[in-house]
Amino acid sequence: MIPTGSQPSQAQAGSLAGVGPATGSQPSQAQAGSLAGVGPASATRITPGNALRPEDIALEVQRGDVKPSENVGEYALRLGDDALILAQRLGHWISRAPELEEDVALGNIALDQLGHARSFLTYAGAAWGKTEDELAYFRREPEFRSAHLFEQPNGDFAVTIVRQFIVSYYQFELYRRLTDSSDATLAAIAAKAVKEVDYHRDHSAQWVLRLALGTDESRGRLLAGLRLLWPYVGELFEDDALTARLGDAAVAPSSLRADFDRLTDEVLVEAEIDVPHVPSALGGGRRGQHSEHMGYILAEMQVLAREYPGASW
Amino acid sequence: MAQNLQAVGDVAPSQQQSQLDADAGQAYFDHVMAEDSRIEPRDWMPDAYRRTLVRQISQHAHSEIIGMQPEANWISRAPSLKRKAILMAKVQDEAGHGLYLYSAAETLGTSRDEMMGQLVAGKARYSSIFNYPTVTWADMGAIGWMVDGAAICNQVPLCRASFGPYGRAMVRVCKEESFHQRQGFEILLELANGTPAQKQMAQDAVDRWYAPSLMMFGPPDDDSPNSKQSMAWNIKRFSNDELRSRFVGMMAEQVKVLGLSLPDPEVRFNEDTKKWEHGPLDWEEFKEVLAGRGPCNAQRMERRRQAHDDGAWVREAATAYAAKMAAKNEVAA
Amino acid sequence: MIPTGSQPSQAQTGSLAGVGPATGSQPSQAQTGSLAGVGPATGSQPSQAQAGSLAGVGPATGWPLWEVFVRSSRGLSHVHAGSLHAPDAAMALRNARDLYTRRNEGVSIWVVPADAIAASDPDSKGSFFESPQGKDYRHATYYVKSEGVKHL
């Protein structure tokens, strides 16, 4: 497209024509540009990789290969809503993080969570003939099943890190066990998610240590964040009728608590912090009872989709 | 070497030596330019070349960082979860691009802190197009298709910039950008084939972003005093008007696929010059926006400043922790 | 801070003059390698890799600079990918993972403090790298009489 004469940018110019994103399987433009170089070692060879995607689940649903029971659908809704509301919160950090590197790091975590949300919601929707977007954009507040922790505001970076710390240690224990679910789709989604969440644990633990042992100010902010959010830990581990009914398909939340406590405590001990003694909040998210924050989250997330009901984007 | 200096006589040796060095350096530099080869960070280079590069690369980096804002504005409201994921990944990429570019500029001896300091102090420039607001979802499409499209036109030739780290950064950026333009085009395509209201939203966005995106290539050639030097240095490969003309040609064809139109009746291919032409652009407005009087200049700067300031205690904490751990390891060792 | 390169030695000037004939006749690998500084660094051209940001410019107040090397798949070398800022090695690795392997670019990462890299003096290219020039007998192509002999 750009008649550049002698240099290797012709290959580059390909990208102008939009040879773009599907570069996965073939050496992409820039690569070609440097073919003059020797050997295949490269730090910029990109591929889409190979993993379970929400689109794969949608396809299975469409083909009628999978259809969850209403109970499983209801359970998937909980997990999907947790991840969706967290992704919505985390997305706000992109362009506002303490350092550019952290913009990218939090962006990656948000994208992982959004991916899990899409997979769970796509699968959940199949129980009622709904798509992920119908569930995300056209349910009302009481129909959301996320726990209160996920809707807590970002606060400062310390609050966000504490929320990540609790969430990722909880999700890791949950997904680790869910890979053994008798429901093959839940198990498959969990198998993809558990690896990503494992990294989220590491990210949050690294920051807990740095904020706790960094400066007086950072320690103070971290402790404040822990006191602010620890009341919402209890809700994550409450069993109820649904999880009892599901048996081997789900994981009893209470069964995660011991490992969660042990592993978070290891980090907190290293950070020279005691688990805050604060009363547990009542919760109610699994029954559709949310905090005051939820309405605003949904108003913002849903506004455009609801302005054009039935539209395709 | 020492003998050489003694023979020089009354001129201070160091001064004489540095003149010799500069001459040799200049000769080698000229040789590299003539060969269209690459200058690397530790090579001798003229001060003006270094200064120009730092300015150009840091402005480019600032544009990526400020450019995150107009799109981040729609992450929370993206109308489908798929679009939300795409937009997040895209805005995140812009942060990455800013990072690659700051790194390239740092090899010239200016730290990222210094560049960031200039940006938040309002002393640095960035692409003026990011001072326009994103008022509808269709703006995500128009920015991807037109603004990123224009950026790619600019950037692809820069993969061959004479300064090695700059060229290498651009290779990475261009690779990642290729999805940016496509996703924007597809947003518009979806809207254009949607309801009449959606199509109107798309056309409105194309109308608003058309002229600013054309002006991204910079002032007309006869009003671009530094272009000639930059082209001689191989840090600019094609003139502003040349790139603009190519861009208009691409837009003119692609807009047909969208079933939309460009808001410029004078777009045409000139058979004589074999170049695409467009109608007059409002360069007064361009200068106004560049000078800080665009609709969003103050907002963009404030947001960046705030993120920078709010993050200070976090950066300090991590630095303090690193120092403590290093000291601890030393004691242990 | 930046190795200013403002002291091109005399050897340098000498080598400039000599660029032509001594090596001109034969496009030796060494020659092309040193000028082909285009595109992403490829494993076998370490000089390119370094150029990324070798300069080791540490900001006075911010996090230090790290150089990132990525192994794109098993069996290949780590290649310089770029640089980033991080407070310490642990975070540098994580930032590198987030920044330089978002599209499956790697299976292994090295990070090195930028100021820990020692580099050859760019101004001594002439003398430092002159010796291999012209030593054709190090290369199989020098031995033409045996050309065509099978399995040799």
mmCIF file of N, CA and C in Angstrom, chain B residues 280-321:
data_model
loop_
_atom_site.group_PDB
_atom_site.id
_atom_site.type_symbol
_atom_site.label_atom_id
_atom_site.label_comp_id
_atom_site.label_asym_id
_atom_site.label_seq_id
_atom_site.Cartn_x
_atom_site.Cartn_y
_atom_site.Cartn_z
ATOM 1 N N PRO B 280 -10.737 21.740 1.960
ATOM 2 C CA PRO B 280 -9.920 22.508 2.903
ATOM 3 C C PRO B 280 -10.176 22.075 4.351
ATOM 4 N N LEU B 281 -9.129 22.157 5.143
ATOM 5 C CA LEU B 281 -9.242 21.812 6.560
ATOM 6 C C LEU B 281 -9.082 23.075 7.395
ATOM 7 N N ASP B 282 -9.718 23.074 8.539
ATOM 8 C CA ASP B 282 -9.701 24.261 9.400
ATOM 9 C C ASP B 282 -8.456 24.252 10.286
ATOM 10 N N TRP B 283 -7.367 24.752 9.745
ATOM 11 C CA TRP B 283 -6.105 24.725 10.489
ATOM 12 C C TRP B 283 -6.095 25.699 11.655
ATOM 13 N N GLU B 284 -6.981 26.674 11.612
ATOM 14 C CA GLU B 284 -7.089 27.579 12.763
ATOM 15 C C GLU B 284 -7.571 26.804 13.987
ATOM 16 N N GLU B 285 -8.581 25.968 13.745
ATOM 17 C CA GLU B 285 -9.099 25.165 14.855
ATOM 18 C C GLU B 285 -8.013 24.211 15.378
ATOM 19 N N PHE B 286 -7.276 23.634 14.443
ATOM 20 C CA PHE B 286 -6.181 22.737 14.816
ATOM 21 C C PHE B 286 -5.219 23.434 15.765
ATOM 22 N N LYS B 287 -4.849 24.648 15.385
ATOM 23 C CA LYS B 287 -3.894 25.394 16.217
ATOM 24 C C LYS B 287 -4.497 25.758 17.574
ATOM 25 N N GLU B 288 -5.762 26.097 17.551
ATOM 26 C CA GLU B 288 -6.452 26.432 18.806
ATOM 27 C C GLU B 288 -6.425 25.234 19.767
ATOM 28 N N VAL B 289 -6.770 24.073 19.229
ATOM 29 C CA VAL B 289 -6.831 22.877 20.070
ATOM 30 C C VAL B 289 -5.432 22.524 20.561
ATOM 31 N N LEU B 290 -4.467 22.639 19.658
ATOM 32 C CA LEU B 290 -3.088 22.336 20.025
ATOM 33 C C LEU B 290 -2.598 23.287 21.113
ATOM 34 N N ALA B 291 -3.085 24.500 21.049
ATOM 35 C CA ALA B 291 -2.657 25.503 22.018
ATOM 36 C C ALA B 291 -3.398 25.367 23.345
ATOM 37 N N GLY B 292 -4.252 24.356 23.438
ATOM 38 C CA GLY B 292 -4.883 24.108 24.724
ATOM 39 C C GLY B 292 -6.334 24.549 24.799
ATOM 40 N N ARG B 293 -6.879 24.968 23.680
ATOM 41 C CA ARG B 293 -8.252 25.474 23.735
ATOM 42 C C ARG B 293 -9.254 24.508 23.102
ATOM 43 N N GLY B 294 -8.932 23.227 23.126
ATOM 44 C CA GLY B 294 -9.884 22.226 22.648
ATOM 45 C C GLY B 294 -10.912 21.930 23.713
ATOM 46 N N PRO B 295 -11.955 21.186 23.349
ATOM 47 C CA PRO B 295 -13.029 20.931 24.307
ATOM 48 C C PRO B 295 -12.571 20.159 25.551
ATOM 49 N N CYS B 296 -11.561 19.336 25.437
ATOM 50 C CA CYS B 296 -11.221 18.461 26.571
ATOM 51 C C CYS B 296 -9.792 18.608 27.084
ATOM 52 N N ASN B 297 -9.049 19.594 26.606
ATOM 53 C CA ASN B 297 -7.641 19.688 27.024
ATOM 54 C C ASN B 297 -7.480 19.650 28.537
ATOM 55 N N ALA B 298 -8.225 20.518 29.202
ATOM 56 C CA ALA B 298 -8.057 20.651 30.653
ATOM 57 C C ALA B 298 -8.432 19.349 31.354
ATOM 58 N N GLN B 299 -9.519 18.756 30.887
ATOM 59 C CA GLN B 299 -9.988 17.503 31.481
ATOM 60 C C GLN B 299 -8.951 16.388 31.331
ATOM 61 N N ARG B 300 -8.383 16.265 30.131
ATOM 62 C CA ARG B 300 -7.398 15.200 29.894
ATOM 63 C C ARG B 300 -6.177 15.379 30.791
ATOM 64 N N MET B 301 -5.696 16.607 30.873
ATOM 65 C CA MET B 301 -4.507 16.872 31.675
ATOM 66 C C MET B 301 -4.777 16.591 33.150
ATOM 67 N N GLU B 302 -5.940 17.039 33.592
ATOM 68 C CA GLU B 302 -6.273 16.860 35.000
ATOM 69 C C GLU B 302 -6.341 15.382 35.365
ATOM 70 N N ARG B 303 -6.938 14.626 34.474
ATOM 71 C CA ARG B 303 -7.072 13.189 34.729
ATOM 72 C C ARG B 303 -5.702 12.521 34.831
ATOM 73 N N ARG B 304 -4.796 12.872 33.914
ATOM 74 C CA ARG B 304 -3.456 12.278 33.941
ATOM 75 C C ARG B 304 -2.713 12.693 35.202
ATOM 76 N N ARG B 305 -2.845 13.975 35.522
ATOM 77 C CA ARG B 305 -2.174 14.510 36.703
ATOM 78 C C ARG B 305 -2.680 13.785 37.956
ATOM 79 N N GLN B 306 -3.985 13.602 37.981
ATOM 80 C CA GLN B 306 -4.564 12.975 39.162
ATOM 81 C C GLN B 306 -4.101 11.524 39.320
ATOM 82 N N ALA B 307 -4.089 10.795 38.205
ATOM 83 C CA ALA B 307 -3.626 9.408 38.278
ATOM 84 C C ALA B 307 -2.173 9.378 38.752
ATOM 85 N N HIS B 308 -1.389 10.292 38.223
ATOM 86 C CA HIS B 308 0.031 10.358 38.580
ATOM 87 C C HIS B 308 0.182 10.681 40.071
ATOM 88 N N ASP B 309 -0.545 11.681 40.521
ATOM 89 C CA ASP B 309 -0.443 12.095 41.928
ATOM 90 C C ASP B 309 -0.997 11.032 42.869
ATOM 91 N N ASP B 310 -2.162 10.483 42.493
ATOM 92 C CA ASP B 310 -2.770 9.460 43.357
ATOM 93 C C ASP B 310 -1.879 8.230 43.482
ATOM 94 N N GLY B 311 -1.062 8.006 42.467
ATOM 95 C CA GLY B 311 -0.220 6.808 42.488
ATOM 96 C C GLY B 311 1.095 7.005 43.218
ATOM 97 N N ALA B 312 1.375 8.237 43.595
ATOM 98 C CA ALA B 312 2.705 8.527 44.160
ATOM 99 C C ALA B 312 2.997 7.666 45.388
ATOM 100 N N TRP B 313 2.035 7.557 46.284
ATOM 101 C CA TRP B 313 2.287 6.796 47.518
ATOM 102 C C TRP B 313 2.495 5.311 47.229
ATOM 103 N N VAL B 314 1.872 4.824 46.170
ATOM 104 C CA VAL B 314 2.048 3.407 45.808
ATOM 105 C C VAL B 314 3.463 3.179 45.274
ATOM 106 N N ARG B 315 3.889 4.089 44.397
ATOM 107 C CA ARG B 315 5.239 3.946 43.835
ATOM 108 C C ARG B 315 6.294 4.063 44.939
ATOM 109 N N GLU B 316 6.054 4.982 45.852
ATOM 110 C CA GLU B 316 6.999 5.143 46.966
ATOM 111 C C GLU B 316 7.033 3.892 47.838
ATOM 112 N N ALA B 317 5.861 3.334 48.088
ATOM 113 C CA ALA B 317 5.800 2.140 48.942
ATOM 114 C C ALA B 317 6.597 1.001 48.316
ATOM 115 N N ALA B 318 6.421 0.805 47.018
ATOM 116 C CA ALA B 318 7.127 -0.294 46.353
ATOM 117 C C ALA B 318 8.627 -0.054 46.366
ATOM 118 N N THR B 319 9.027 1.195 46.184
ATOM 119 C CA THR B 319 10.450 1.527 46.232
ATOM 120 C C THR B 319 11.011 1.260 47.634
ATOM 121 N N ALA B 320 10.272 1.686 48.636
ATOM 122 C CA ALA B 320 10.723 1.497 50.011
ATOM 123 C C ALA B 320 10.825 0.009 50.343
ATOM 124 N N TYR B 321 9.860 -0.760 49.901
ATOM 125 C CA TYR B 321 9.870 -2.206 50.146
ATOM 126 C C TYR B 321 11.088 -2.846 49.484
#
